[in-house]
XYZ file of C-alpha atoms in Angstrom:
350
model
C -0.098 0.141 0.335
C 2.772 2.576 1.072
C 4.651 1.879 -2.839
C 0.932 2.238 -4.375
C 0.264 5.570 -2.537
C 3.990 6.773 -3.396
C 3.424 6.073 -7.143
C 0.411 7.785 -6.894
C 2.168 10.809 -5.485
C 4.664 11.203 -7.951
C 2.554 11.090 -10.289
C 0.575 14.397 -9.195
C 3.916 16.062 -8.666
C 4.894 14.597 -12.139
C 1.546 16.526 -13.665
C 0.683 19.116 -11.176
C 3.862 20.500 -9.386
C 5.223 23.991 -10.393
C 8.819 23.034 -10.187
C 10.290 21.343 -13.041
C 13.353 19.856 -11.219
C 10.646 18.477 -9.082
C 8.646 16.935 -12.171
C 12.029 15.674 -13.417
C 12.537 13.885 -10.308
C 9.348 12.596 -10.249
C 9.572 10.944 -14.115
C 12.864 9.783 -12.785
C 11.624 7.706 -10.398
C 8.665 6.136 -12.099
C 10.736 5.089 -14.880
C 12.688 3.569 -12.314
C 9.718 2.044 -10.695
C 8.497 0.536 -14.091
C 11.726 -1.360 -14.229
C 11.111 -3.018 -10.960
C 9.169 -6.597 -10.062
C 7.220 -4.712 -7.743
C 5.620 -2.845 -10.621
C 3.443 -6.189 -11.701
C 1.682 -6.015 -8.252
C 0.807 -2.459 -7.891
C 0.315 -1.592 -11.638
C -2.440 -4.387 -11.002
C -3.909 -3.303 -7.485
C -3.896 0.532 -8.801
C -5.894 -0.403 -11.889
C -8.670 -2.534 -9.742
C -8.808 0.726 -7.047
C -11.604 2.293 -8.027
C -10.438 5.522 -5.980
C -7.246 5.611 -8.920
C -7.690 8.988 -10.821
C -7.172 8.916 -15.134
C -3.528 9.714 -14.558
C -2.799 6.712 -12.562
C -5.183 4.737 -14.563
C -3.399 5.417 -17.832
C 0.065 5.051 -16.036
C -0.303 1.657 -14.786
C -2.217 0.715 -17.627
C 0.925 1.401 -19.902
C 2.940 -0.243 -17.199
C 1.732 -3.837 -17.145
C 1.273 -3.583 -21.255
C 5.250 -3.034 -20.876
C 6.282 -5.563 -18.528
C 3.831 -8.211 -20.373
C 5.718 -7.004 -23.412
C 9.259 -7.077 -22.196
C 9.778 -8.564 -18.954
C 7.324 -11.787 -18.860
C 9.673 -13.940 -17.881
C 10.421 -12.183 -14.487
C 6.995 -14.150 -13.587
C 6.922 -18.165 -12.794
C 5.108 -20.261 -14.840
C 2.063 -20.457 -12.519
C 1.370 -16.568 -12.521
C -0.123 -16.481 -16.479
C -3.917 -17.597 -15.266
C -4.256 -15.291 -12.526
C -2.253 -12.525 -14.838
C -4.749 -13.468 -17.852
C -7.805 -13.507 -15.440
C -6.963 -9.849 -13.554
C -6.808 -8.954 -17.400
C -9.505 -9.790 -18.374
C -11.944 -8.677 -15.659
C -9.995 -4.867 -16.549
C -11.021 -5.390 -19.790
C -14.690 -5.727 -18.768
C -14.080 -2.755 -15.847
C -12.828 -0.683 -19.141
C -15.440 -1.334 -21.676
C -16.229 2.552 -21.526
C -12.903 3.465 -21.243
C -11.296 5.612 -20.773
C -9.917 3.899 -24.681
C -6.532 4.927 -23.677
C -6.411 2.473 -21.063
C -8.676 0.265 -22.541
C -6.142 -0.293 -25.543
C -3.360 -0.421 -23.268
C -5.051 -3.094 -21.248
C -5.944 -4.820 -24.615
C -2.288 -4.941 -25.835
C -1.475 -6.465 -22.418
C -3.584 -9.786 -23.590
C -2.195 -9.671 -26.837
C 1.318 -9.537 -25.594
C 0.310 -12.519 -23.148
C -0.862 -14.547 -25.933
C 2.193 -13.702 -27.882
C 4.299 -15.719 -24.921
C 2.085 -18.381 -23.797
C 1.239 -21.053 -26.260
C -2.030 -21.761 -27.540
C -3.124 -24.931 -25.268
C -2.681 -23.205 -22.312
C -5.477 -21.116 -23.316
C -8.044 -24.013 -23.662
C -9.028 -25.619 -26.679
C -8.436 -23.586 -29.654
C -6.284 -20.791 -28.282
C -7.033 -17.158 -27.363
C -9.451 -16.580 -30.673
C -11.638 -19.242 -28.830
C -10.955 -18.282 -25.472
C -12.070 -14.559 -26.564
C -15.043 -16.006 -28.511
C -16.193 -17.509 -25.425
C -16.239 -14.405 -23.282
C -17.676 -12.463 -26.236
C -20.721 -14.959 -26.143
C -20.526 -15.099 -21.979
C -20.092 -11.196 -21.872
C -22.070 -9.327 -24.571
C -21.901 -6.130 -23.071
C -18.181 -6.760 -23.153
C -18.305 -6.880 -27.109
C -16.442 -3.355 -28.020
C -13.682 -4.371 -25.895
C -12.989 -8.089 -26.735
C -12.975 -6.266 -30.676
C -10.563 -4.246 -29.636
C -8.637 -7.207 -28.403
C -9.416 -9.183 -31.758
C -8.232 -6.201 -34.103
C -4.736 -6.247 -32.035
C -4.224 -9.657 -31.910
C -2.481 -10.427 -35.196
C -0.490 -6.838 -35.330
C 1.200 -7.606 -31.954
C 2.615 -10.689 -33.953
C 4.640 -8.398 -35.667
C 5.415 -6.294 -32.767
C 9.085 -6.667 -31.615
C 8.893 -5.181 -28.546
C 7.307 -8.309 -27.137
C 10.953 -9.905 -25.832
C 9.042 -13.463 -27.178
C 11.839 -16.485 -28.798
C 11.796 -16.332 -32.784
C 10.247 -19.400 -33.033
C 7.806 -19.027 -30.187
C 6.670 -15.838 -32.516
C 6.259 -17.718 -35.359
C 4.463 -20.132 -33.987
C 2.246 -17.731 -33.076
C 1.647 -16.050 -35.739
C 0.723 -20.129 -37.426
C -1.722 -20.020 -34.242
C -3.615 -16.543 -35.640
C -3.518 -18.202 -39.023
C -5.126 -21.468 -38.332
C -7.708 -19.446 -35.932
C -8.605 -17.063 -39.152
C -11.944 -18.593 -39.842
C -13.230 -18.675 -36.355
C -11.809 -15.094 -36.244
C -13.680 -13.934 -39.261
C -16.992 -15.367 -37.965
C -16.659 -13.589 -35.017
C -16.321 -10.439 -36.879
C -19.175 -11.260 -39.082
C -21.793 -11.874 -36.127
C -20.655 -8.449 -35.232
C -21.618 -6.888 -38.482
C -25.059 -7.166 -37.477
C -24.465 -4.535 -34.574
C -24.436 -1.286 -36.598
C -22.539 1.199 -34.478
C -19.415 -1.593 -34.516
C -19.075 -1.704 -38.321
C -16.337 0.265 -38.126
C -14.244 -1.342 -35.723
C -15.045 -4.618 -37.493
C -13.780 -3.142 -40.452
C -10.493 -2.212 -38.845
C -10.148 -5.671 -37.379
C -10.565 -7.046 -40.157
C -7.981 -5.156 -41.860
C -5.859 -6.011 -39.803
C -6.673 -10.270 -39.809
C -5.781 -9.875 -43.534
C -2.110 -8.997 -43.007
C -1.461 -12.702 -41.613
C -0.780 -14.753 -44.531
C -3.832 -16.975 -45.105
C -4.912 -19.528 -47.594
C -8.707 -18.435 -48.040
C -9.855 -19.159 -51.692
C -10.279 -15.882 -53.430
C -13.618 -17.168 -54.715
C -14.674 -17.083 -50.993
C -13.645 -14.230 -50.286
C -15.019 -11.932 -53.720
C -18.432 -13.912 -51.422
C -17.568 -12.955 -47.829
C -20.042 -10.866 -46.295
C -17.289 -8.892 -44.609
C -15.625 -8.089 -48.176
C -19.110 -6.831 -48.942
C -19.481 -4.566 -46.178
C -16.425 -2.810 -47.250
C -16.700 -2.593 -50.660
C -20.582 -1.039 -50.179
C -19.315 0.741 -47.242
C -16.989 2.992 -49.570
C -19.561 6.079 -50.181
C -19.888 5.752 -46.264
C -18.485 9.095 -44.729
C -18.276 7.813 -41.936
C -16.605 3.880 -42.534
C -14.961 5.218 -45.713
C -11.054 5.083 -44.160
C -12.231 1.746 -42.212
C -13.462 0.301 -45.859
C -10.067 1.606 -47.845
C -7.938 -0.204 -45.488
C -9.907 -3.553 -46.044
C -9.541 -3.212 -49.739
C -5.844 -2.024 -49.698
C -5.248 -5.194 -47.568
C -7.100 -7.217 -50.175
C -5.718 -5.580 -53.090
C -1.675 -6.137 -51.982
C -3.132 -9.795 -51.265
C -4.414 -10.359 -54.901
C -1.120 -9.369 -55.800
C 1.249 -11.422 -53.805
C 3.132 -14.767 -54.964
C 2.124 -16.642 -51.146
C -1.281 -16.314 -52.421
C -0.688 -17.492 -55.984
C -0.787 -14.542 -57.974
C -2.925 -12.456 -59.834
C -4.108 -15.524 -62.011
C -5.379 -17.336 -59.031
C -6.865 -14.190 -57.495
C -8.858 -13.010 -60.362
C -12.411 -13.939 -59.236
C -11.391 -11.415 -56.093
C -10.271 -8.534 -58.400
C -13.286 -9.009 -60.842
C -15.265 -8.206 -57.312
C -12.940 -5.106 -56.188
C -11.791 -3.123 -59.212
C -15.582 -2.344 -60.685
C -16.029 -0.811 -56.889
C -12.647 0.955 -56.551
C -13.312 2.122 -60.243
C -17.178 3.890 -59.974
C -14.858 6.254 -57.014
C -13.129 7.815 -59.658
C -15.511 10.941 -60.140
C -15.044 11.768 -56.914
C -11.621 12.750 -57.206
C -12.649 15.875 -59.294
C -15.351 16.478 -56.492
C -13.656 19.463 -54.180
C -16.387 19.677 -52.251
C -15.235 16.697 -50.773
C -13.090 16.136 -47.370
C -9.507 16.436 -48.649
C -8.918 13.186 -46.293
C -11.737 11.302 -48.457
C -9.804 12.419 -51.541
C -6.105 11.193 -50.429
C -8.323 7.491 -49.073
C -9.511 7.038 -52.850
C -6.709 8.000 -54.458
C -4.683 5.416 -51.926
C -6.620 3.128 -53.851
C -6.076 3.933 -57.136
C -2.007 3.832 -56.272
C -2.586 0.583 -54.808
C -4.107 -0.779 -57.431
C -1.164 0.625 -60.010
C 1.686 -0.441 -57.781
C -0.073 -3.970 -57.353
C -1.293 -4.895 -61.223
C 2.470 -3.373 -62.675
C 2.212 -6.437 -64.816
C -0.995 -6.866 -65.824
C -1.224 -2.846 -66.871
C 2.018 -3.019 -68.553
C 0.567 -5.707 -71.124
C -1.600 -2.925 -72.441
C -5.198 -4.796 -72.077
C -8.584 -2.972 -72.372
C -9.123 -2.884 -68.855
C -6.169 -2.329 -67.339
C -5.881 1.326 -69.455
C -8.824 2.363 -67.481
C -7.221 1.970 -64.270
C -4.101 4.357 -65.915
C -6.409 6.618 -66.862
C -7.748 6.841 -63.126
C -3.775 7.179 -62.185
C -3.302 10.051 -65.098
C -6.674 11.711 -63.155
C -4.923 11.253 -59.483
C -1.073 12.445 -60.376
C -3.225 15.013 -62.095
C -4.559 16.530 -58.894
C -3.711 20.079 -57.510
C -3.247 18.853 -54.102
C 0.365 17.376 -54.714
C 0.177 15.156 -51.367
C -2.357 13.533 -53.819
C -0.856 13.494 -56.922
C 2.185 11.841 -55.476
C 0.879 9.257 -54.731
C 1.220 7.885 -57.836
C 4.832 8.508 -58.342
C 5.638 5.340 -57.382
C 3.852 3.965 -59.897
C 5.289 6.126 -63.058
C 8.834 5.094 -61.921
C 8.196 1.347 -61.779
C 6.141 1.097 -64.786
C 8.649 3.136 -67.038
C 11.410 0.240 -65.639
C 9.363 -2.222 -66.457
C 8.263 -0.960 -69.912
C 11.946 0.093 -70.883
C 13.362 -3.424 -69.699
C 11.010 -5.837 -71.985
């Protein structure tokens, strides 16, 4: 309890003391505290303490996330379940915020799953565990959706001090749970206010190496929702992230290349092409125009070989890229520069 009070006092000094020297001293003490083994229990206690203010909650959630990422091996093996259960309880407690705290707790759970093999989470690993938690606590679905989104991102986060073989195994565990994850996201599409969160999580999962057939993705409700939401001001950014990942996927050698992905390409390209008039709609928000231009740039970069071969269909993409390149805003026009450079190299080397 004494150490918990000291943390609170140091945070109060850091944020509110008028003397710079005192604030610097408090900051240094807090940084040293975060490196101690006591930081585990103290941070956990303060996060469960209803009297903790927002500054304390943010600091302790960041500390706990950092400890799980970097110092997990400080803990004995039997500490996994109590830690998991405590973090799960915190996810539920902070389901309505503060958002910064909830995000840090989600990252801590995701980091824990990188360290701990799937079998220790129960049958089916963390994704099955997460599905069961969502079914048991539907009021906490937004918190669990955030966790579902960050899971694939943490597979590639090298701040997590996991051994290379364990990191590779974790990526395989997630890839094998892809169908379950997409089923969870599809079910959540029925909740209108969660659509943006669902699309963001879908984009995150698409970054994993997967073997979903192009024909399956072409008719998948998540893909169709993303495509239909390209004309939504609210969902545009999340939809663009999904379609961008799909475009890159269709051109990747690991997915069999363009020929194998043609059923998906034939669904994506016409929908993106229909956005071309919006490039010249000067009443549209500049960030929205950038998002749309990004999709045309992605198509140019991904389908360069097809375009270089000069088919009538590919020329439609070139005309759209000319439209982007002639945009008065440099930040938008410059998105195509990489494409023109690579096209010139491709054509001159033939």
